[in-house]
Short mmCIF file of C-alpha atoms in Angstrom, two decimals:
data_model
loop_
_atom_site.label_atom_id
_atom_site.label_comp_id
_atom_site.label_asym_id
_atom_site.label_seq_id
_atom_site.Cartn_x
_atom_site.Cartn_y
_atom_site.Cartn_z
CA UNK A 612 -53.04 -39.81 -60.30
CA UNK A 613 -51.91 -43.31 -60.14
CA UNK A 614 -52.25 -45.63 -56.74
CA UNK A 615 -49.58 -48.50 -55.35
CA UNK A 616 -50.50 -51.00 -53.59
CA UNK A 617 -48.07 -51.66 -50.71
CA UNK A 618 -48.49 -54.93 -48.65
CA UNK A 619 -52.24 -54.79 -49.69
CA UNK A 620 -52.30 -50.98 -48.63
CA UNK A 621 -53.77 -48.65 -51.44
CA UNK A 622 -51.00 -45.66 -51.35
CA UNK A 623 -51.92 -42.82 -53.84
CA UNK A 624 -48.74 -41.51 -55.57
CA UNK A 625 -47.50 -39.14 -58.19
CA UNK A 626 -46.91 -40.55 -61.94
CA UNK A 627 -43.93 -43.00 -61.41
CA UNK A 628 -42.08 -44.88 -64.59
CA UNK A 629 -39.59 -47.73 -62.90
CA UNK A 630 -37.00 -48.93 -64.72
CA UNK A 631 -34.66 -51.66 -63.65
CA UNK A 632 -32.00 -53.25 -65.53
CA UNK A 633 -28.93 -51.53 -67.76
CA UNK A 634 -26.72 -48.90 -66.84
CA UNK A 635 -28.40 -46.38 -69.04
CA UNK A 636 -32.36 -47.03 -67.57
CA UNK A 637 -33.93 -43.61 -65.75
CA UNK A 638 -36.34 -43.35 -63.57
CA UNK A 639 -38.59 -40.82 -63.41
CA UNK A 640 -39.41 -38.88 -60.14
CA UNK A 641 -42.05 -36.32 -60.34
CA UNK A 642 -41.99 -35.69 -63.77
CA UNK A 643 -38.07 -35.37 -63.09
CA UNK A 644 -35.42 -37.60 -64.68
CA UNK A 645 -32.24 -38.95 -63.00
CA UNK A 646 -29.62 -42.12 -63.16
CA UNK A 647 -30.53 -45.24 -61.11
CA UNK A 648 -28.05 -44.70 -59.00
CA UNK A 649 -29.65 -41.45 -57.62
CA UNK A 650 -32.89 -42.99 -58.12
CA UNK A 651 -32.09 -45.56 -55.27
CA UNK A 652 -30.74 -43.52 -52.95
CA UNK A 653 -34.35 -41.43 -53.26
CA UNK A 654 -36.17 -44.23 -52.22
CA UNK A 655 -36.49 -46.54 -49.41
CA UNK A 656 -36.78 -50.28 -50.61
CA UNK A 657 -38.19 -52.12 -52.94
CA UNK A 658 -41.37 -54.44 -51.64
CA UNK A 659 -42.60 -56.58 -53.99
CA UNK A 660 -40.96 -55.58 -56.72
CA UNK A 661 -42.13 -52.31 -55.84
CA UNK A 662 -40.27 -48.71 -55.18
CA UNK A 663 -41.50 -47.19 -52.68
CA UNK A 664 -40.31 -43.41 -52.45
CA UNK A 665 -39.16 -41.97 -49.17
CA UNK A 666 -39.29 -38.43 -48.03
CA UNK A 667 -37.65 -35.72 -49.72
CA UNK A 668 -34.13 -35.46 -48.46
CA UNK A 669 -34.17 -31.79 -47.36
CA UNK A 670 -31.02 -29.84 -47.71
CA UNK A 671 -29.87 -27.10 -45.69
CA UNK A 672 -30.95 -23.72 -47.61
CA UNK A 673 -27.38 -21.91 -47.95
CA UNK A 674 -28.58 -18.13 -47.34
CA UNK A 675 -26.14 -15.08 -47.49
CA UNK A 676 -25.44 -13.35 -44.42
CA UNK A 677 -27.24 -10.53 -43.24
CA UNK A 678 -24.65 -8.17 -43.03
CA UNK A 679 -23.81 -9.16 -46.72
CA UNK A 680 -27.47 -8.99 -47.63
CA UNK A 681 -27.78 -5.62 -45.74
CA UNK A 682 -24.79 -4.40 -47.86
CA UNK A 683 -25.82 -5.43 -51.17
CA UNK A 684 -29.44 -3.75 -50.61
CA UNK A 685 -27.79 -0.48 -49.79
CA UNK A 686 -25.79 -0.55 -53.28
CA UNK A 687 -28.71 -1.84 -55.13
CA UNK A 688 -31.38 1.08 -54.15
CA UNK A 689 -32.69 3.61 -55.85
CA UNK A 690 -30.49 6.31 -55.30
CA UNK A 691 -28.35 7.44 -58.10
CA UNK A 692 -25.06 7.37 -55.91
CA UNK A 693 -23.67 3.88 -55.02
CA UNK A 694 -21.80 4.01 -51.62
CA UNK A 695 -18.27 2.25 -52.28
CA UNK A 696 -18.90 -1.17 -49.57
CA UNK A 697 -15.46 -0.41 -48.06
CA UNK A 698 -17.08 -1.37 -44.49
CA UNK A 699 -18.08 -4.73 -46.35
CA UNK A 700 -14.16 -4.87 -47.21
CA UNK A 701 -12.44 -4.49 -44.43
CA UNK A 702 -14.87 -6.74 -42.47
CA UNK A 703 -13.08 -9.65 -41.15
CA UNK A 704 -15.99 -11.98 -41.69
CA UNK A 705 -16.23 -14.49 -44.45
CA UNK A 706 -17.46 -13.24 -47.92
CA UNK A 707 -18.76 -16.02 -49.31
CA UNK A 708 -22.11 -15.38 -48.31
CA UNK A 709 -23.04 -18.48 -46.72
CA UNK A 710 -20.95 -18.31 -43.19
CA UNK A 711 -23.07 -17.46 -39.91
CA UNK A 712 -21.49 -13.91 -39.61
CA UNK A 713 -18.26 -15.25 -37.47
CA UNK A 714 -14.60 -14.22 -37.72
CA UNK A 715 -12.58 -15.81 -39.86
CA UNK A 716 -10.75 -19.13 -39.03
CA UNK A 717 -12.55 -18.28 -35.56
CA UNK A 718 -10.53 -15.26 -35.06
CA UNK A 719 -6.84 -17.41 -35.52
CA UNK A 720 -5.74 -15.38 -38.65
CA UNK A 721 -5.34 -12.23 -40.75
CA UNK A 722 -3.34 -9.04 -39.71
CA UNK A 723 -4.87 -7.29 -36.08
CA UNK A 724 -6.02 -10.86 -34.81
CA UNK A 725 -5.89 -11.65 -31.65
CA UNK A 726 -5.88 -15.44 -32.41
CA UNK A 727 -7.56 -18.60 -31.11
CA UNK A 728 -9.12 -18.34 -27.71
CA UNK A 729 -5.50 -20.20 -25.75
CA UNK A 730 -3.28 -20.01 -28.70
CA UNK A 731 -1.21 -17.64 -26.73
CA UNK A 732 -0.82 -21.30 -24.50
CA UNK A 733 0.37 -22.73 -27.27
CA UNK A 734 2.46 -20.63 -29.43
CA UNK A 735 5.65 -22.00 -30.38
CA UNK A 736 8.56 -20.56 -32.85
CA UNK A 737 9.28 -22.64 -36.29
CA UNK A 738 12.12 -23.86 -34.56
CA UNK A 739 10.77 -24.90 -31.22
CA UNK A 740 13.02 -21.87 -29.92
CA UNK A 741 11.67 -18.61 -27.87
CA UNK A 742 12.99 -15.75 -29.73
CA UNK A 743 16.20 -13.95 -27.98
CA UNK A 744 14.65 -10.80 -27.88
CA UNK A 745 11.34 -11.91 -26.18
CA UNK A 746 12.08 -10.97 -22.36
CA UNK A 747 10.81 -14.48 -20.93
CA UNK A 748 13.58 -15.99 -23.27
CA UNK A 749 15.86 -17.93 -21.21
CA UNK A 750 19.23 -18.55 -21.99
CA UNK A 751 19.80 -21.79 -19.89
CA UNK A 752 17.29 -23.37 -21.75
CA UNK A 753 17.07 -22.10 -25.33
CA UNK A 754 14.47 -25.00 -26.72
CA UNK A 755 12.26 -24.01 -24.33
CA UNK A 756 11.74 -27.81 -23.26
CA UNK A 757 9.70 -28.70 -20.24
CA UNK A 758 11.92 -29.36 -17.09
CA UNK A 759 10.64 -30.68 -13.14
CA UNK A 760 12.05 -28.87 -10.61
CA UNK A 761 13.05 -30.70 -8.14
CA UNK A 762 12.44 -29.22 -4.33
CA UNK A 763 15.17 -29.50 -1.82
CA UNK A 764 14.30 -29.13 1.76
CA UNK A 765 16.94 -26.69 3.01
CA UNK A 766 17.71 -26.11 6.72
CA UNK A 767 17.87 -22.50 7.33
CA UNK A 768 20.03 -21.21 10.09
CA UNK A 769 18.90 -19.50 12.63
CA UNK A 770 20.72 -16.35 11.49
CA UNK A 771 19.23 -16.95 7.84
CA UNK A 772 15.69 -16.79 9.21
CA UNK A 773 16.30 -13.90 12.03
CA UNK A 774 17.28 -11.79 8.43
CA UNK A 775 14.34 -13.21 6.40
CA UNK A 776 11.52 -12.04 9.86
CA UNK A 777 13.61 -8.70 10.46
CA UNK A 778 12.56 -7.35 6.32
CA UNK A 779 9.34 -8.32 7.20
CA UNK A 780 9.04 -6.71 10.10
CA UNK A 781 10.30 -3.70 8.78
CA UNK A 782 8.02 -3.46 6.25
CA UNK A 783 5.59 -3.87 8.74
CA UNK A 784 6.51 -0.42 10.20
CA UNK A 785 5.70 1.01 7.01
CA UNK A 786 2.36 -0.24 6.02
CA UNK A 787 0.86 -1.54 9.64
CA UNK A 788 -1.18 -4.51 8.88
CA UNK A 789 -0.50 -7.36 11.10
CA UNK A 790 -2.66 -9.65 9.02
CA UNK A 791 -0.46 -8.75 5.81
CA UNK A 792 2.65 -9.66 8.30
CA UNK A 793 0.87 -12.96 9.64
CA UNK A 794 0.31 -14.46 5.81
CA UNK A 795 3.90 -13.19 4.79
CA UNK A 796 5.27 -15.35 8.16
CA UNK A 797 3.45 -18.36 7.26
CA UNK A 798 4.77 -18.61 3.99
CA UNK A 799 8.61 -18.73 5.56
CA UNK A 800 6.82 -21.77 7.54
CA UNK A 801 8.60 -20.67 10.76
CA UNK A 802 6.21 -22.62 12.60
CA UNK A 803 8.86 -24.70 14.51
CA UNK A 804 11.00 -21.52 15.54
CA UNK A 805 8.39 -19.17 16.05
CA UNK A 806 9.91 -18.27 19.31
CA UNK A 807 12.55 -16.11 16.83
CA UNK A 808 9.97 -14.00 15.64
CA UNK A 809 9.62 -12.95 18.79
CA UNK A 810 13.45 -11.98 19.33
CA UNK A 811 13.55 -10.18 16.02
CA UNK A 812 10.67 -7.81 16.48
CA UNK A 813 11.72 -6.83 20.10
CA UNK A 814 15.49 -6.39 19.38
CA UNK A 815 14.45 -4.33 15.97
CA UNK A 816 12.33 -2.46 17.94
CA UNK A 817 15.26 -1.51 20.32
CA UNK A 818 16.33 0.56 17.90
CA UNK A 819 13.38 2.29 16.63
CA UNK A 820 11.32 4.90 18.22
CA UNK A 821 8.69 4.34 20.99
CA UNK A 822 5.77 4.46 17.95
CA UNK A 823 7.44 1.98 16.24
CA UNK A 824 7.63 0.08 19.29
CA UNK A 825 3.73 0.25 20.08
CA UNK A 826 3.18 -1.05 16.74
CA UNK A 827 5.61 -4.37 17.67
CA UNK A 828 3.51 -4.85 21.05
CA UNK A 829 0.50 -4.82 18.96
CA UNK A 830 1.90 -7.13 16.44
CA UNK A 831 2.53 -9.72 19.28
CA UNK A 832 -0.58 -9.69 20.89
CA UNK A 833 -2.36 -10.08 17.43
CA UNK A 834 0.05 -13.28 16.61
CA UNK A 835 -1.26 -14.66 19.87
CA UNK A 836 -3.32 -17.91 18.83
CA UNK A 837 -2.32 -17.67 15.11
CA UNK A 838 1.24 -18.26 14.72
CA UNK A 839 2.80 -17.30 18.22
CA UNK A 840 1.71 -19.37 21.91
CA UNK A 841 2.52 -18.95 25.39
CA UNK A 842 5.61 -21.33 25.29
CA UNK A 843 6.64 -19.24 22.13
CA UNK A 844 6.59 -16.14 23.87
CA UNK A 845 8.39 -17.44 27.67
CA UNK A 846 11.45 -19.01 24.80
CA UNK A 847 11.54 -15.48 22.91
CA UNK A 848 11.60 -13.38 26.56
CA UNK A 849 14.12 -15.86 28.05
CA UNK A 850 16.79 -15.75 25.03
CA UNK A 851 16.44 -11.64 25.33
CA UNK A 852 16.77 -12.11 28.91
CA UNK A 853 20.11 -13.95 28.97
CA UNK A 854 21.47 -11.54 25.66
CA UNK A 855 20.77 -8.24 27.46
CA UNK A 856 24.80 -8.06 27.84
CA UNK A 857 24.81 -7.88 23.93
CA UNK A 858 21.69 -5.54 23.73
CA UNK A 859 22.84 -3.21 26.00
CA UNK A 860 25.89 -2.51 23.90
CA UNK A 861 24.05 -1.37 21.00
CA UNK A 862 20.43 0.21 23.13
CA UNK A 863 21.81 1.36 26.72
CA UNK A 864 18.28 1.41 27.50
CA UNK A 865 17.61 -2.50 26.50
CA UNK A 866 16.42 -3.32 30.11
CA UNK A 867 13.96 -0.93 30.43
CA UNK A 868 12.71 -1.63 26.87
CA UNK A 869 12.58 -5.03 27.45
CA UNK A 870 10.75 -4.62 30.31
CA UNK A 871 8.07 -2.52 29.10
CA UNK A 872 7.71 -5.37 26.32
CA UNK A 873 7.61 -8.16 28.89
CA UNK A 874 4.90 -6.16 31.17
CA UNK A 875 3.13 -5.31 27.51
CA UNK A 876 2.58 -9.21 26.79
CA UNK A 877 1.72 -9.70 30.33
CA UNK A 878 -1.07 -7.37 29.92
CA UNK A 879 -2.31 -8.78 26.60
CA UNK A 880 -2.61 -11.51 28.31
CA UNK A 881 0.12 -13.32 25.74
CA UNK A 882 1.95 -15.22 28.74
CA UNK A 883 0.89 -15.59 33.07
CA UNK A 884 2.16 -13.34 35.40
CA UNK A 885 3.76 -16.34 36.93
CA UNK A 886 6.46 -15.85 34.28
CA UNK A 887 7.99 -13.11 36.33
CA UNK A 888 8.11 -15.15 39.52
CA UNK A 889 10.04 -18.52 37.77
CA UNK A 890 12.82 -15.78 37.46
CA UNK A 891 13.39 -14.91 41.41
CA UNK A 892 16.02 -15.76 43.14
CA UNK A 893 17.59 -17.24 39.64
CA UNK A 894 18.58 -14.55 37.81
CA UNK A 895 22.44 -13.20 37.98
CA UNK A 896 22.66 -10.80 35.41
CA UNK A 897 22.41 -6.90 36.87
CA UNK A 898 20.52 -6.06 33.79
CA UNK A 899 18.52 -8.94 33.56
CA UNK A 900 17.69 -8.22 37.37
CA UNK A 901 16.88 -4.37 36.13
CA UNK A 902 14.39 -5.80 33.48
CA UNK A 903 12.28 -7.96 35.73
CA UNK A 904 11.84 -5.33 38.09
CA UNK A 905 10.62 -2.53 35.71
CA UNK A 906 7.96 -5.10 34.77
CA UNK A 907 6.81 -5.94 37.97
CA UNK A 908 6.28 -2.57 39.00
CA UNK A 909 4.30 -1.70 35.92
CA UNK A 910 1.91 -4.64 36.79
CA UNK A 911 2.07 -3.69 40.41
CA UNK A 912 1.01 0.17 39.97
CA UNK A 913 -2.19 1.01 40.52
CA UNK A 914 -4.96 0.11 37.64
CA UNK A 915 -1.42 -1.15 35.80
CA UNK A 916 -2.89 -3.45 33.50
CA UNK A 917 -5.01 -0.95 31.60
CA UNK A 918 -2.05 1.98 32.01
CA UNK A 919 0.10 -0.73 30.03
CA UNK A 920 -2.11 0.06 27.22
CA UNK A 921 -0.31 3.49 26.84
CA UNK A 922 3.31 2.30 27.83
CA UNK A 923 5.08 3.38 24.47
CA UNK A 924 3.17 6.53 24.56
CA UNK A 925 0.62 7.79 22.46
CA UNK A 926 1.01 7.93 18.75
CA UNK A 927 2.53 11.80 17.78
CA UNK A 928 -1.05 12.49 15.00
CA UNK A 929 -3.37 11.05 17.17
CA UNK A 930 -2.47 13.38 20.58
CA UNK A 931 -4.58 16.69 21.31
CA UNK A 932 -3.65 19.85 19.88
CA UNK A 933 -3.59 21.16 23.83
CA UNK A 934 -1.45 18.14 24.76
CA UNK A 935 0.93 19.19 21.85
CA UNK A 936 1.23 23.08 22.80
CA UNK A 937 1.74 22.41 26.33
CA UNK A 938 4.52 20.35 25.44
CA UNK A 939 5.83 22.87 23.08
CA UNK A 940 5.85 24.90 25.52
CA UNK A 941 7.85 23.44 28.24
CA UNK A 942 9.98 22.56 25.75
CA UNK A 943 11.14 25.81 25.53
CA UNK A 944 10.85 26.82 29.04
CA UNK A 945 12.92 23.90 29.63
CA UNK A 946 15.78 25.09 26.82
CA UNK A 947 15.50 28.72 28.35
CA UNK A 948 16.77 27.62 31.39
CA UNK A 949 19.35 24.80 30.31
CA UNK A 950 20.34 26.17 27.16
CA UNK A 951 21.17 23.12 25.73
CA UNK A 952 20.24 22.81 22.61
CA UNK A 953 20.99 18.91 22.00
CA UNK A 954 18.38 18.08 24.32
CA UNK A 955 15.48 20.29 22.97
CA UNK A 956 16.28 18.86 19.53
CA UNK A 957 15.43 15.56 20.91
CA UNK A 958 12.53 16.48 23.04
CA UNK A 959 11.18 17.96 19.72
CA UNK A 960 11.92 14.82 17.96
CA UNK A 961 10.27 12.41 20.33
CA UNK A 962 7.08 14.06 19.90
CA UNK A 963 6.46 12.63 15.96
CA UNK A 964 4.70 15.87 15.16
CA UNK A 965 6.90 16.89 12.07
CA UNK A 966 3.47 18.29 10.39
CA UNK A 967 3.11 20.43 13.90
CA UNK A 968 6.16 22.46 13.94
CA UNK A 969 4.91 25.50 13.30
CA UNK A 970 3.88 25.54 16.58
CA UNK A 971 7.25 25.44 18.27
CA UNK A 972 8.24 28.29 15.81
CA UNK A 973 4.73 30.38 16.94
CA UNK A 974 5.55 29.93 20.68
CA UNK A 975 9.15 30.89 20.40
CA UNK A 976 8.14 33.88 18.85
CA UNK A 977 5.51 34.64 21.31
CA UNK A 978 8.25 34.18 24.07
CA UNK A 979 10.81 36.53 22.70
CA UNK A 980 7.86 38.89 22.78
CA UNK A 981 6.64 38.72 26.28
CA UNK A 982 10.00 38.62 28.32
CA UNK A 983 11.28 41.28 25.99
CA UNK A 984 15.17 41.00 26.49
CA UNK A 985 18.15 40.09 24.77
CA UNK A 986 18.72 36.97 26.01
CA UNK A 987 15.66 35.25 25.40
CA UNK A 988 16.09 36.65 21.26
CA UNK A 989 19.23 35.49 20.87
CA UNK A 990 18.59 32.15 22.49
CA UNK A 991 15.80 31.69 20.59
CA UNK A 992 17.14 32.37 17.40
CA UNK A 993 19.83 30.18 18.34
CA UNK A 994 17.28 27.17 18.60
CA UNK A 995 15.96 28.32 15.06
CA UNK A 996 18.74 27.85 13.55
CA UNK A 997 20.02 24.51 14.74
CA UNK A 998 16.90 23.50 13.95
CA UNK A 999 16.45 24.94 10.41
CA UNK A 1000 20.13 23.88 9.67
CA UNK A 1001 19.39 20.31 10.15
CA UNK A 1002 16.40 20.59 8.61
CA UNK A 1003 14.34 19.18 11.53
CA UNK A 1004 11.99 22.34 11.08
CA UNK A 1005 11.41 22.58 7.40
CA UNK A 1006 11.43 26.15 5.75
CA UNK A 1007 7.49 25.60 5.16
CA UNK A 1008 7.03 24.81 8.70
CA UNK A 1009 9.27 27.84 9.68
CA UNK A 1010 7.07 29.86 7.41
CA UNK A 1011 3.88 29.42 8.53
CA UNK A 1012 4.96 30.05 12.46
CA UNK A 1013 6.07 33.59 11.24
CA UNK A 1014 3.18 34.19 9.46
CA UNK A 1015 0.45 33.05 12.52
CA UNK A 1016 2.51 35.74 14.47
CA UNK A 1017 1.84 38.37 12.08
CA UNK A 1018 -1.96 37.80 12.26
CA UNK A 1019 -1.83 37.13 15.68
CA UNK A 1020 -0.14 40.68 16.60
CA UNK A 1021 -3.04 43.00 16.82
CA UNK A 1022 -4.33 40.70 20.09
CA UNK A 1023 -0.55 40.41 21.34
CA UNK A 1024 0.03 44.45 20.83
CA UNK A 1025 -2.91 44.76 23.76
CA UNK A 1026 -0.70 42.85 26.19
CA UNK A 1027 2.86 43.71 24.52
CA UNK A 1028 2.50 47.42 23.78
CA UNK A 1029 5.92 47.60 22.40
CA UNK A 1030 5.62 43.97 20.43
CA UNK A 1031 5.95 45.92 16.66
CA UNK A 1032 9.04 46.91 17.47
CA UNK A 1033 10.79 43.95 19.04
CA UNK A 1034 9.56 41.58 16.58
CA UNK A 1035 10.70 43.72 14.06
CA UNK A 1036 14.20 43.10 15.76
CA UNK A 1037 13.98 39.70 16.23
CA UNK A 1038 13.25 39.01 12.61
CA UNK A 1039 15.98 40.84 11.03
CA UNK A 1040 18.23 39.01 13.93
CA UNK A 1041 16.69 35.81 12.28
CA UNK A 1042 17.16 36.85 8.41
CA UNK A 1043 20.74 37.26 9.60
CA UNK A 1044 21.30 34.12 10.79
CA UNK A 1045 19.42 32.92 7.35
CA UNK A 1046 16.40 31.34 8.96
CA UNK A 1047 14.23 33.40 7.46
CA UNK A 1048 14.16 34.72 3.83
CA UNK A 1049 13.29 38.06 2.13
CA UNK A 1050 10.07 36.96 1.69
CA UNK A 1051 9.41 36.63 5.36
CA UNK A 1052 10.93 39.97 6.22
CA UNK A 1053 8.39 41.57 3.31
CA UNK A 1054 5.44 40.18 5.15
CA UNK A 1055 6.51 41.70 8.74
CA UNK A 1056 3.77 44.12 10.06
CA UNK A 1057 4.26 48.04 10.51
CA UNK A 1058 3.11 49.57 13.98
CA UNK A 1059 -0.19 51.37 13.15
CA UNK A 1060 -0.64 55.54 12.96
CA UNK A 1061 -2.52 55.92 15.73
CA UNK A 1062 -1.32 57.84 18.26
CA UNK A 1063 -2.29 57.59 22.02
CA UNK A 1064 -1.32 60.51 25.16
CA UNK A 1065 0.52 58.16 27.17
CA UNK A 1066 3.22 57.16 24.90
CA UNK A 1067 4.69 60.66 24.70
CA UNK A 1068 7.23 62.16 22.75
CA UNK A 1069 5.15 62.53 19.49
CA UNK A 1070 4.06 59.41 19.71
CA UNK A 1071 7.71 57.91 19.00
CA UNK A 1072 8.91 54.52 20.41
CA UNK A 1073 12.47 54.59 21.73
CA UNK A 1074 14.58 52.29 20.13
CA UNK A 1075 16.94 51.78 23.27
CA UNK A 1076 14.63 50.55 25.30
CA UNK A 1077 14.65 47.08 24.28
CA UNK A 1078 17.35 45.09 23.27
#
């Protein structure tokens, strides 16, 4: 063990032969030999005259993987049998043993890569060209160069932007949400005719039916402060004002509609009630005349404001089941003594009860049973079959009235002795007339065996009794 002596420090160090001078002179490290050249670059500097060695120059251990480590120990046990390394493979890592257990090229090649992360970005054709079959290939530009678009500030029409608010308003109708209707308004950036969206929701809801137009009211007053004002709405009322001569072609009841809508806003508290009064004594029209006063005597009625709430009606689903059946019912009172059939259709109609019409089949039933004559079975199966012929009662619907009447009969036999019998009539009247099938005739209760004193004759019915 051999010291140096370093700026007049005593440094103990291994044995150390220096050599300077030809090519072919080693040095010798450690009791290891190597060229000069190597021999400089492990050490620092020479100080007077004098190597001094550095620290080792540590190199990065190059280890196997552990996957690759864990596969080769498997093979190499002790068991007789040496499992084939297909997993090792088909693995898509590298298999040189000194990667850090990552995909390939980072994932960019080999067959079932997804590729770099943002390749997809990137990804061109050798030619620069999209291929013709790819769906996003575009014909007009086939090189697939980069283009700027350049934006033209159009001016729409009035007509142009009444079509683009009507669609949206119509889809409105379909899904309800006014806030889904608000966004899809502001992006048509009608901000400077807003007073049209006003127009076009009123005179499309002309021609809908009174849920329909509930659902326009409430779109109104929920534009209030958001994309609609007060001088949007006074502009929108005025131009349907001075067109009622047009409207009324096309809804004979556009003054009283656009009333109710005018009254509606007044209540929602969209625009004053001083609107109404800037329009006496200046008004010539006869229908315009008709409108203002239907709205004035909305707000003037008794607690009118909060009646206004209910001016289209209430919805057809969200009525009571008594409200329903007591309309059903004069309904048909109402048909048995106009016999117009036109009219009952309608009634029917205007309720929005489609899933409810069962009911109307039940009660007509019912009614043919209590008054028990001919003209109140024929009439009825009359209605029926209007109705079942335009399909405004569906056969389901039709079905399920018959059938509440057979469970209802035993209770209806206590106040209708003779019911068995005429509703066995009035069903084969009805299967005649195809409004009822075989399968409905199948179902149709038998009068029971009993026998009571009073009905005499053996207990027989007679047939001629009824009609």
């Amino acid at each position: 063990m051999g010291e140096v002596a370093v700026n007049g420090l005593m440094m103990a160090a291994d044995p150390v032969v220096l050599l300077s001078g030809d090519e072919g002179d080693e040095v010798l490290l450690n009791g290891s030999s190597s060229s000069s050249l190597e021999a400089k670059e492990n050490v620092s500097g020479l100080v007077n005259g004098v190597v001094t060695l550095n620290e080792r120059v540590k190199r990065r251990a190059k280890r196997p993987s552990k996957f690759l480590t864990k596969e080769l120990n498997r093979a190499n046990s002790d068991s007789q049998v040496i499992a084939p390394l297909r997993a090792l493979k088909n693995s898509r890592k590298s298999r040189n043993g000194f990667g850090r257990g990552l995909p390939k090229k980072g994932g960019a090649g080999g067959k079932g890569t997804w590729g770099a992360l943002g390749s997809e970005l990137t990804e061109e054709e050798v030619d620069g060209a999209i291929d013709t079959n790819d769906p996003n290939y575009d014909e007009t530009n086939p090189e697939n160069k980069d283009f700027r678009l350049k934006v033209i500030n159009v001016d729409r029409s009035d007509e142009e932007l009444q079509k683009q608010i009507s669609s949206l308003v119509a889809e409105y109708f379909d899904h309800g949400d006014t806030q889904e209707t608000y966004l899809a308004l502001e992006e048509l950036n009608v901000a400077c005719r807003a007073h049209l969206v006003v127009v076009t929701a009123v005179e499309l809801a002309m021609d809908h039916k009174p849920s329909h137009r509930e659902m326009t009211s409430v779109l109104l007053a929920d534009l209030y402060g958001h994309l609609l004002y007060e001088t949007h709405y006074a502009k929108g009322y005025d131009a349907l004002i001075k067109n009622l001569s047009d409207l009324v072609l096309d809804t004979p009841d556009a003054p009283t509609i656009l009333g109710n809508f005018i009254a509606r806003s007044i209540a929602d508290d969209c625009i004053p009630p001083k609107f109404l009064q800037s329009y006496k004594g200046r008004v010539d029209n006869d229908h315009a005349v008709v409108t203002l006063a239907r709205s004035d005597s909305l707000l003037s009625m008794r607690h009118g404001l909060v009646r206004l709430d209910n001016v289209w009606g209430v919805g057809g689903g969200t009525r009571p089941v008594k409200y329903l059946v007591k309309k059903m019912v004069l309904l048909l009172q109402e048909y048995l003594s106009s016999s117009d059939i036109a009219e009952a259709t309608r009634c029917l109609i205007e309720l929005e009860v489609p899933h409810f019409h069962h009911e109307l089949v039940y009660e007509a039933v019912v009614m043919v049973l209590e008054n028990m004559d001919e003209r109140t079975g024929k009439m009825m199966c009359d209605l029926l079959e209007s109705l079942h012929r335009s399909i405004i009662i569906t056969p389901t619907q039709m079905k399920a009235g018959f059938l509440r009447v057979y469970e209802d009969m035993p209770q209806i036999c206590v106040d209708v002795p003779p019911a068995y019998t005429i509703l066995e009539k009035f069903v084969l009247k009805c299967q005649v007339a195809k409004v009822v099938g075989d399968d409905i005739v199948k179902k149709m209760p038998v009068r029971g065996r009993k026998r009571f004193v009073s009905e005499g004759d053996g207990g027989r019915v007679k047939d001629d009794a009824y009609f």
